PDB file of C-alpha atoms in Angstrom:
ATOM      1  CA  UNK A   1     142.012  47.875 164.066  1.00 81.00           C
ATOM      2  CA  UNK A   2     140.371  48.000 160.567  1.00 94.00           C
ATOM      3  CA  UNK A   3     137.611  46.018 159.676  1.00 97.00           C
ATOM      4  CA  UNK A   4     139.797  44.592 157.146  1.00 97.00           C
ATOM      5  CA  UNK A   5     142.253  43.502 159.866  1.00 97.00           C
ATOM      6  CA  UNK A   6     139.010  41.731 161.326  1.00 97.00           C
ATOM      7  CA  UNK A   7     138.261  39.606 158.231  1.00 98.00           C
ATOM      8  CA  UNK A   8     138.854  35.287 158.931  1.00 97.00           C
ATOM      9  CA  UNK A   9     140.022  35.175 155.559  1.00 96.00           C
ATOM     10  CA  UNK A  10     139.564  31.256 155.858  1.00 96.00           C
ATOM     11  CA  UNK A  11     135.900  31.268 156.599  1.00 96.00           C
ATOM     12  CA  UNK A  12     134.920  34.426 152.940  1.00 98.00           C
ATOM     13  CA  UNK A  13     131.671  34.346 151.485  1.00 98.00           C
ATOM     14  CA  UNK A  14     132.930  32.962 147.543  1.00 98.00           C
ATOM     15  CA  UNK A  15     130.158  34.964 146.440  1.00 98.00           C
ATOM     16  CA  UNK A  16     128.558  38.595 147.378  1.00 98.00           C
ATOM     17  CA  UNK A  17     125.544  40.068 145.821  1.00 98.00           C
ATOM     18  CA  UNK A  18     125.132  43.881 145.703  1.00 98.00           C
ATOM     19  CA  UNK A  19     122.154  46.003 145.064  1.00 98.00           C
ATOM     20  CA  UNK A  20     124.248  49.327 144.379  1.00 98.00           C
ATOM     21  CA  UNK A  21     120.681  52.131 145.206  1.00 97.00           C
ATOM     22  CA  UNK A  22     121.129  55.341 146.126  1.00 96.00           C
ATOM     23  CA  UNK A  23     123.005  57.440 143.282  1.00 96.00           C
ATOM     24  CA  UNK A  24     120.110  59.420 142.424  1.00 94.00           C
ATOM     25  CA  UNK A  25     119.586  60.402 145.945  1.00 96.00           C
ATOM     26  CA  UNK A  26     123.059  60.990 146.231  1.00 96.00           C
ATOM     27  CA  UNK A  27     123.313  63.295 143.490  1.00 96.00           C
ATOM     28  CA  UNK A  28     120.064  65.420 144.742  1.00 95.00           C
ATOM     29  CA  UNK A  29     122.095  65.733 148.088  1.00 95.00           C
ATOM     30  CA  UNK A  30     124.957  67.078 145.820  1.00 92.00           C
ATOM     31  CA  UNK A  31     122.678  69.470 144.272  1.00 96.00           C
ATOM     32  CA  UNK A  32     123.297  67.745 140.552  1.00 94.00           C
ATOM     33  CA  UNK A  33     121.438  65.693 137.666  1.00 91.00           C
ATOM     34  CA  UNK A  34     120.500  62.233 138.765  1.00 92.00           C
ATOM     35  CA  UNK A  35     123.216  60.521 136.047  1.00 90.00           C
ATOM     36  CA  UNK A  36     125.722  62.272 138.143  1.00 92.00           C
ATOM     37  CA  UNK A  37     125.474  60.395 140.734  1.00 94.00           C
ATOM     38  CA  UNK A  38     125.787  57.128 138.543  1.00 95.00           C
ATOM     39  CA  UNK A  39     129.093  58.580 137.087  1.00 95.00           C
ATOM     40  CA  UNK A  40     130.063  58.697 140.810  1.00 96.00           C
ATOM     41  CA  UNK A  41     128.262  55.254 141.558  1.00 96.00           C
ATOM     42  CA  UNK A  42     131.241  53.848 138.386  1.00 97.00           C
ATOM     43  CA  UNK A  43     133.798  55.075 141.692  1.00 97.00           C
ATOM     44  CA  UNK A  44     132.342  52.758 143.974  1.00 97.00           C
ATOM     45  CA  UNK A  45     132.303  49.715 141.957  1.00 97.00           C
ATOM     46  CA  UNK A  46     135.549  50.051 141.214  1.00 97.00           C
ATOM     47  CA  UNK A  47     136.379  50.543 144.613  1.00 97.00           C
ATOM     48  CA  UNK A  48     134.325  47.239 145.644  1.00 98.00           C
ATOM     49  CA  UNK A  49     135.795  45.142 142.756  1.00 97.00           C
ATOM     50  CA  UNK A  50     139.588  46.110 143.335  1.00 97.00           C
ATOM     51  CA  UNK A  51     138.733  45.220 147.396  1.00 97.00           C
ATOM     52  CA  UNK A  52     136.946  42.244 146.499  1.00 98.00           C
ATOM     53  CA  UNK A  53     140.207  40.859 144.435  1.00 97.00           C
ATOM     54  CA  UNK A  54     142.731  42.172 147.036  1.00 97.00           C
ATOM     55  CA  UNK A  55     140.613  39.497 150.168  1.00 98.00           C
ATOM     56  CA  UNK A  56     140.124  37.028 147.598  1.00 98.00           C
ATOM     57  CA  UNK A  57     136.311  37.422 146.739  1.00 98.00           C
ATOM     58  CA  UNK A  58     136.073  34.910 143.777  1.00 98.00           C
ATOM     59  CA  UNK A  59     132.484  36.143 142.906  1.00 98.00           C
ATOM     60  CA  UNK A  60     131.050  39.604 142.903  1.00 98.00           C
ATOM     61  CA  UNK A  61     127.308  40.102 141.359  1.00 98.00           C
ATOM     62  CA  UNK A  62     125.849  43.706 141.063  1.00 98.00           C
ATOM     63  CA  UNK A  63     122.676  44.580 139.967  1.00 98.00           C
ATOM     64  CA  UNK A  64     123.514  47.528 137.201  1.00 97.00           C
ATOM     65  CA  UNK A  65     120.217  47.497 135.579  1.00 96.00           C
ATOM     66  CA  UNK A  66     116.692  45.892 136.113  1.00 96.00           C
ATOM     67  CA  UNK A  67     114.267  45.616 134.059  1.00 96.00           C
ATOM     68  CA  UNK A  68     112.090  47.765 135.808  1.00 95.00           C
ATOM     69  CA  UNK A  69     114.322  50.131 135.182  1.00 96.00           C
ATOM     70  CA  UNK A  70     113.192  50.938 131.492  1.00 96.00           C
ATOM     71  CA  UNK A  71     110.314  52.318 133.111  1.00 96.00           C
ATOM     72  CA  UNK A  72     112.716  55.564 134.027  1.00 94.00           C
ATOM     73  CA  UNK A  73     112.694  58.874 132.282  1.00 94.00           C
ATOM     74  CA  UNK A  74     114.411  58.200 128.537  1.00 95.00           C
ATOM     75  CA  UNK A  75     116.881  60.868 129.265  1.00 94.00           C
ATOM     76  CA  UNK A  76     118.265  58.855 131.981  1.00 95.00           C
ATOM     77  CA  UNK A  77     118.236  55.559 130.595  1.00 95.00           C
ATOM     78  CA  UNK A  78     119.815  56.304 127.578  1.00 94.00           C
ATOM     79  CA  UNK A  79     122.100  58.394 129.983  1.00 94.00           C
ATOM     80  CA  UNK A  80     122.810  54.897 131.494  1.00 95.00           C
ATOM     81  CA  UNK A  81     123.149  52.800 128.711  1.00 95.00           C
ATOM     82  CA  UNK A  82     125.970  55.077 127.482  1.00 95.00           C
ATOM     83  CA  UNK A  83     128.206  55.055 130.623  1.00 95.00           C
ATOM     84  CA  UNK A  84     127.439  51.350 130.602  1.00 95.00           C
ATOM     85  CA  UNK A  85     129.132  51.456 127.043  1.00 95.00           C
ATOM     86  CA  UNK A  86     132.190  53.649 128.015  1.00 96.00           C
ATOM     87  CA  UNK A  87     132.970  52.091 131.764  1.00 96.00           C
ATOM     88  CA  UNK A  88     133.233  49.188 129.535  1.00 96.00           C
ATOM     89  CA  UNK A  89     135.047  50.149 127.409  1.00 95.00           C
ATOM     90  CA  UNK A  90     137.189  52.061 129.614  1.00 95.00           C
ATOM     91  CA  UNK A  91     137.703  49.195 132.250  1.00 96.00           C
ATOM     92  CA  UNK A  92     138.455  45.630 130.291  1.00 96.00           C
ATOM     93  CA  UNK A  93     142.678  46.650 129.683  1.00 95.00           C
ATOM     94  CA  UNK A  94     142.224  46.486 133.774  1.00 95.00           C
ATOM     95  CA  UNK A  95     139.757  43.851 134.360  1.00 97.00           C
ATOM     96  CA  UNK A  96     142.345  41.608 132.241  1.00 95.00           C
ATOM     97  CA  UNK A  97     145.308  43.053 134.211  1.00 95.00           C
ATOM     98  CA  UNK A  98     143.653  42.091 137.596  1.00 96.00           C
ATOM     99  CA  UNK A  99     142.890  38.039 136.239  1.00 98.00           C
ATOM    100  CA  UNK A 100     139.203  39.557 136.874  1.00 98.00           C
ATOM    101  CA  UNK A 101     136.438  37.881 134.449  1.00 98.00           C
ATOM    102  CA  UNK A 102     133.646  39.610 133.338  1.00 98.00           C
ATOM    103  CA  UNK A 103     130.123  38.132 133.003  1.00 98.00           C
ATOM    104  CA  UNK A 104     126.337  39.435 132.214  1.00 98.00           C
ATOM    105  CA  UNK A 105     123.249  37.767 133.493  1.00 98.00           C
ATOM    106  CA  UNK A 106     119.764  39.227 132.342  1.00 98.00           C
ATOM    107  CA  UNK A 107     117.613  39.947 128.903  1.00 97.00           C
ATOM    108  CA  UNK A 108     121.146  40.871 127.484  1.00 97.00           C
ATOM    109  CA  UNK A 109     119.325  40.723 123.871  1.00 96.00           C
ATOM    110  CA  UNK A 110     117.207  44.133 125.328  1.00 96.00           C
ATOM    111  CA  UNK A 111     120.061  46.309 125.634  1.00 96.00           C
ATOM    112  CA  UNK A 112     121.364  48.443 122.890  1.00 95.00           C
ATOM    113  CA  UNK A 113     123.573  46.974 120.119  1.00 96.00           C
ATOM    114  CA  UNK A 114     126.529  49.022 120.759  1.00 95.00           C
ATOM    115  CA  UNK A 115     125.950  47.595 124.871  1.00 96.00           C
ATOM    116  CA  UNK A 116     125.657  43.876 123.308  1.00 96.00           C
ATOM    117  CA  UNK A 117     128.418  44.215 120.868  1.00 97.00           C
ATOM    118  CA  UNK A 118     130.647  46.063 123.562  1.00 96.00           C
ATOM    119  CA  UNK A 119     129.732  43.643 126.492  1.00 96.00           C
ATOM    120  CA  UNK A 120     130.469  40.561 124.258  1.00 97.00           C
ATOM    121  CA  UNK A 121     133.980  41.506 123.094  1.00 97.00           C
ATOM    122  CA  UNK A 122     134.780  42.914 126.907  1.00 97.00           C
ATOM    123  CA  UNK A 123     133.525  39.293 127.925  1.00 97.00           C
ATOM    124  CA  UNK A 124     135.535  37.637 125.128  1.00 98.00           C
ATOM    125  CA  UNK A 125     138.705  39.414 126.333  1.00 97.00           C
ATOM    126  CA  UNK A 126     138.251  38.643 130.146  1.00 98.00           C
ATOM    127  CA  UNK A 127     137.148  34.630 129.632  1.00 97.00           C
ATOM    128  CA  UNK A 128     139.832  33.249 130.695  1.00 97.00           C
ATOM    129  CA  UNK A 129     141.009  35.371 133.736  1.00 98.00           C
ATOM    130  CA  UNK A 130     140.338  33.059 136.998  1.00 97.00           C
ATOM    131  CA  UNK A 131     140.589  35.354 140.190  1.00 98.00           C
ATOM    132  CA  UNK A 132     137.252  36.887 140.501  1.00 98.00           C
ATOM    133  CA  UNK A 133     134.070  36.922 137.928  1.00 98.00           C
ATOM    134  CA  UNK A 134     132.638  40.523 138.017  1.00 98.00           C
ATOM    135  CA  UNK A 135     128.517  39.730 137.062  1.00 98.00           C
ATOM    136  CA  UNK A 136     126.779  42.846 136.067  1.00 97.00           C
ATOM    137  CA  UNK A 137     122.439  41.785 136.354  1.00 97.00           C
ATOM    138  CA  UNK A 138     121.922  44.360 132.810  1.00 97.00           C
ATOM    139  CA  UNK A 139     118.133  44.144 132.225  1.00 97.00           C
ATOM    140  CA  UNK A 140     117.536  41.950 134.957  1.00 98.00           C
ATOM    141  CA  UNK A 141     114.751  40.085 136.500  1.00 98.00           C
ATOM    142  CA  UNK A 142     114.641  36.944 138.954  1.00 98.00           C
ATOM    143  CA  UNK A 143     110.747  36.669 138.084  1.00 98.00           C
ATOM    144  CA  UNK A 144     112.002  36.792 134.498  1.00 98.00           C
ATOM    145  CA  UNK A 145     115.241  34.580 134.501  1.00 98.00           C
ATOM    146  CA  UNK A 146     112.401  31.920 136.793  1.00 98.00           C
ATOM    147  CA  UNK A 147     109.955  32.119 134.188  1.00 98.00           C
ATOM    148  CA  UNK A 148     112.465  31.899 131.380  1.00 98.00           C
ATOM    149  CA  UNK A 149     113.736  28.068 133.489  1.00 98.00           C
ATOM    150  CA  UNK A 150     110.625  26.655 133.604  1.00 98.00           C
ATOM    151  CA  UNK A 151     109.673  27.093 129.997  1.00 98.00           C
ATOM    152  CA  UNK A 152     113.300  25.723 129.169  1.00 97.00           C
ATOM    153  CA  UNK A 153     112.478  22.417 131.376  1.00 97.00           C
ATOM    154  CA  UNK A 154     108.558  22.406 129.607  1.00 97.00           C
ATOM    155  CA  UNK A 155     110.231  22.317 126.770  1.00 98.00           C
ATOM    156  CA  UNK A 156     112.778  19.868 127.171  1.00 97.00           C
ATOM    157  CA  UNK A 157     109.349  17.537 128.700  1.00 97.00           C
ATOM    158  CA  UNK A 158     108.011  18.811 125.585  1.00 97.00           C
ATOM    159  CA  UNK A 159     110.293  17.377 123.477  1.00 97.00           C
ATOM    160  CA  UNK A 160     110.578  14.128 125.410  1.00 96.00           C
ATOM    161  CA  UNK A 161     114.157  14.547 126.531  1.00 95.00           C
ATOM    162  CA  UNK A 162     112.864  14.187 130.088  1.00 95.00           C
ATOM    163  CA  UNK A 163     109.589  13.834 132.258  1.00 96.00           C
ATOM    164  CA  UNK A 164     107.966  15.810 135.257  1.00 96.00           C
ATOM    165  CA  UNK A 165     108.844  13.490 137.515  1.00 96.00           C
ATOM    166  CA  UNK A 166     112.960  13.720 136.756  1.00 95.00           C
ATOM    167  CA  UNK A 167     112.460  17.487 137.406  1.00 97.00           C
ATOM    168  CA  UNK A 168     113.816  18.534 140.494  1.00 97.00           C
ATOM    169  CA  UNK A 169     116.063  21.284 142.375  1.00 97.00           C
ATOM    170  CA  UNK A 170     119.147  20.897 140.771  1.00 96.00           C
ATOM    171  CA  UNK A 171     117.659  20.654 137.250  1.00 96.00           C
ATOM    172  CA  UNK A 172     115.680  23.761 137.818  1.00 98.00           C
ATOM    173  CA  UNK A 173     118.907  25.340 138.869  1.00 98.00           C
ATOM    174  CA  UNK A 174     120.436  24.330 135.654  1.00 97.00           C
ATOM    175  CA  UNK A 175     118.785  26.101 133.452  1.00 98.00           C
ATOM    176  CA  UNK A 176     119.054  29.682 135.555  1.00 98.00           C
ATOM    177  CA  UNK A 177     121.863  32.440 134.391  1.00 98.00           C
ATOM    178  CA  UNK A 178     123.854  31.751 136.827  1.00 98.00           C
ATOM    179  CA  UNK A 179     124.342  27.702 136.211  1.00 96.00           C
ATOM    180  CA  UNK A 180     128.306  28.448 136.980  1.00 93.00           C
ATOM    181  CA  UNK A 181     128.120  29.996 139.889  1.00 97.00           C
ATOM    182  CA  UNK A 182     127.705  29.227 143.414  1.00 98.00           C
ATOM    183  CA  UNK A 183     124.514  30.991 145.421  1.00 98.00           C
ATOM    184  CA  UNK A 184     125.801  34.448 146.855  1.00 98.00           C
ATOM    185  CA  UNK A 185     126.286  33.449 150.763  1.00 98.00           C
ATOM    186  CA  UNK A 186     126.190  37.596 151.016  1.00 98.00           C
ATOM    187  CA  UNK A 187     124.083  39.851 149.976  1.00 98.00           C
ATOM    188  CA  UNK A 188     124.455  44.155 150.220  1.00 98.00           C
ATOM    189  CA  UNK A 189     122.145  46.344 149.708  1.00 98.00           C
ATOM    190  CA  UNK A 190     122.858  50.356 150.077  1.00 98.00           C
ATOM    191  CA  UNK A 191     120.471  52.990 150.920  1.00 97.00           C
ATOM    192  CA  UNK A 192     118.863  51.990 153.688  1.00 97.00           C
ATOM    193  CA  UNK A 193     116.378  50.242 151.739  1.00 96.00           C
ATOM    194  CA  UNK A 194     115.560  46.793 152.844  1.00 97.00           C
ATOM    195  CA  UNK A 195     114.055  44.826 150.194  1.00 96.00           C
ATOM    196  CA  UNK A 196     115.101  42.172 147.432  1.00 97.00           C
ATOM    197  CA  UNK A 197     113.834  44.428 144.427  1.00 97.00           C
ATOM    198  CA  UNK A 198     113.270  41.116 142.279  1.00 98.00           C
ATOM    199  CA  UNK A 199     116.966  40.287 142.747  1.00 98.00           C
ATOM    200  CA  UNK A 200     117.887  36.698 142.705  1.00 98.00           C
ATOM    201  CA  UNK A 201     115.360  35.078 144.102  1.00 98.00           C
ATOM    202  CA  UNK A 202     115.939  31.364 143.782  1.00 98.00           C
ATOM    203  CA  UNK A 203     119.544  31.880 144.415  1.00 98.00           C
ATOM    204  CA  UNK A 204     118.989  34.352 147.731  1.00 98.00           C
ATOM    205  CA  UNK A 205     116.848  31.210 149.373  1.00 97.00           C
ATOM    206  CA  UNK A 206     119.585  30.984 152.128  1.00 96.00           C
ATOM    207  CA  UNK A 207     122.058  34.321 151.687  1.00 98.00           C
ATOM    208  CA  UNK A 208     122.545  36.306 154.829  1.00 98.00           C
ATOM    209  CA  UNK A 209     121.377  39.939 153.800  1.00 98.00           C
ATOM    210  CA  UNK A 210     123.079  43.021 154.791  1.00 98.00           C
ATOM    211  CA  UNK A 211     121.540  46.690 155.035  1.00 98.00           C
ATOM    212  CA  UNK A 212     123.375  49.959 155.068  1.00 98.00           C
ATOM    213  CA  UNK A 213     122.206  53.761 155.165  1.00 98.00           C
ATOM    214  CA  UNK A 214     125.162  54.280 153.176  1.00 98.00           C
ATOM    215  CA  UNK A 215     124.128  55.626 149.502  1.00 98.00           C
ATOM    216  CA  UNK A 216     126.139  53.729 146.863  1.00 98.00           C
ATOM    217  CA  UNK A 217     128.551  56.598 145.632  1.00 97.00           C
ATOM    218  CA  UNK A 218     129.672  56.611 149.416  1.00 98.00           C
ATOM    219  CA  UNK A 219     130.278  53.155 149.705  1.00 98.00           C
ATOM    220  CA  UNK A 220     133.774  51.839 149.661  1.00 98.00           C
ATOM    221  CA  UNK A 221     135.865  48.945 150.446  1.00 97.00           C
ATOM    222  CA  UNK A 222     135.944  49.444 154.214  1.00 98.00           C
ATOM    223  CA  UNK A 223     132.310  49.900 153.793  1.00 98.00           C
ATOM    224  CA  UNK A 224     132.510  46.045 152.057  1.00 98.00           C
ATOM    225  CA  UNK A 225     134.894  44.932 155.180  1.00 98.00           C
ATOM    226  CA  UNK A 226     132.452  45.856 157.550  1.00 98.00           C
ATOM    227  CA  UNK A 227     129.705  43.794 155.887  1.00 98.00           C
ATOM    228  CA  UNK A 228     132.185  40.449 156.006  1.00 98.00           C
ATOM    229  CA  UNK A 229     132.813  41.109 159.527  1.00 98.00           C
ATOM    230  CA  UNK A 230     128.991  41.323 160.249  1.00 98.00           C
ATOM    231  CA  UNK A 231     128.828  38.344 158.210  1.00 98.00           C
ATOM    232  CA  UNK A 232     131.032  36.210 159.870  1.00 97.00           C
ATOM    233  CA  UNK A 233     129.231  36.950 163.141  1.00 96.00           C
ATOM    234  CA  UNK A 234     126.372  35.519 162.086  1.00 95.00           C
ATOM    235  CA  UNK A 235     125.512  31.693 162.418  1.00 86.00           C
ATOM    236  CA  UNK A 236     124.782  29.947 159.039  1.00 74.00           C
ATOM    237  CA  UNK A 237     122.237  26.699 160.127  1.00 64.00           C
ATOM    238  CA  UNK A 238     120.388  26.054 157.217  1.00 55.00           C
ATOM    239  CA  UNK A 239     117.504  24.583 159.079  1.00 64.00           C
ATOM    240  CA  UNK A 240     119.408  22.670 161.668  1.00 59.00           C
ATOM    241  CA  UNK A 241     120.220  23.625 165.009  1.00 54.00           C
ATOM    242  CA  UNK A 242     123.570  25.202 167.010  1.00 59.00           C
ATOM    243  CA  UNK A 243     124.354  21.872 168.520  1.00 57.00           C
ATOM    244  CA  UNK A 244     124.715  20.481 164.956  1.00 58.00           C
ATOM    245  CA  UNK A 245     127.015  22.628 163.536  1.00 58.00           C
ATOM    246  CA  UNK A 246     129.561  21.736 166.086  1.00 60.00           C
TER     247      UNK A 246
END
């Protein structure tokens, strides 16, 4: 039996988180330029996305780009920025196809023009498709998109429209890039790598987290089924005990 086979489709994570690392080790392994490996890393996501849609996944999050990232040799990023531009491009006739919507979440306004222009219009296109909302983290940050909230609510106490004391979780929340969309219940990293990287912090506080050796341009949609299945052998408490979840 597959692991797909395996899956309670009643009892899905609505949203999975994916830290997508290992395409430059990947392509050293292959004997080839690092941005090789993220032209093969475009295969996986694709791969992910279409088996995310076909087990009815209704939110997928992958971290593309941080913003630590800049810090990489200029060859590469620009390398990045342009297959950013032409998966795009490429990929919104079949986003729209699939009912798939496509979102950003990050310092959008660092990218490239041609990346904010393109993103916008591929975002335009896909806003009203309602299966599953594809986030790509571009220039992203959870120390950043935390730091960016609280001056929002400052402001707002600022400006009198509230006080200190009416600040509290779900405000906070409110003003974070991903106001419309649930907390990821599941999060994936690839790699073998086990850390966070700065990778939703506030929304990770209770996601189940998931570690594979698996480098990214190897990991496929059984690869995804086996994480659910781990997933859905674990026991979700949130600070209360067995007895009480019964």
């Amino acid at each position: 039996m597959g692991f797909k086979e395996q899956i309670d489709t009643t009892r899905l994570p609505e949203h999975i988180a994916i830290i997508m690392d290992g395409n430059g080790r990947w392509a050293k392994n292959q004997g080839k330029f690092r941005v090789f490996g993220h032209e093969s890393g475009v295969l996986s996501v694709k791969d992910i996305v279409e088996g995310c849609v076909d087990i009815g996944i209704r939110y997928l999050t992958v971290y593309t780009f941080s913003t630590e990232n800049w810090n990489r040799p200029v060859d590469e990023v620009n390398a990045l920025m342009e297959l950013l531009i032409s998966t795009i491009n490429q990929e919104t006739e079949t986003l729209t196809k699939n009912n798939i919507r496509l979102n950003a979440i990050g310092d959008i306004s660092s990218l490239p023009q041609k990346c904010i222009e393109d993103l916008k219009n591929a975002m335009d296109k896909t806003a009203n498709n309602t299966r599953c909302t594809l986030t790509l983290a571009l220039s992203y940050s959870a120390k950043w998109e935390i730091t960016q909230a609280a001056k929002k609510l400052a402001q707002q106490v600022k400006d009198q429209k509230m006080s200190i004391e009416d600040i509290n979780e779900e405000h906070f929340a409110a003003q974070l890039n991903t106001v419309n969309m649930p907390d990821p219940e599941l999060m994936i990293r690839t790699s073998g790598e086990h850390r966070i990287s700065n990778f939703l912090l506030w929304q990770m506080a209770y996601t189940e987290l998931y570690f594979t050796e698996t480098l990214w341009p190897d990991f496929r949609r059984e690869d995804l089924f086996e994480a659910i299945v781990d997933y859905q052998k674990r026991e979700r408490r949130f600070g209360k005990i067995s007895e009480q979840l019964n």
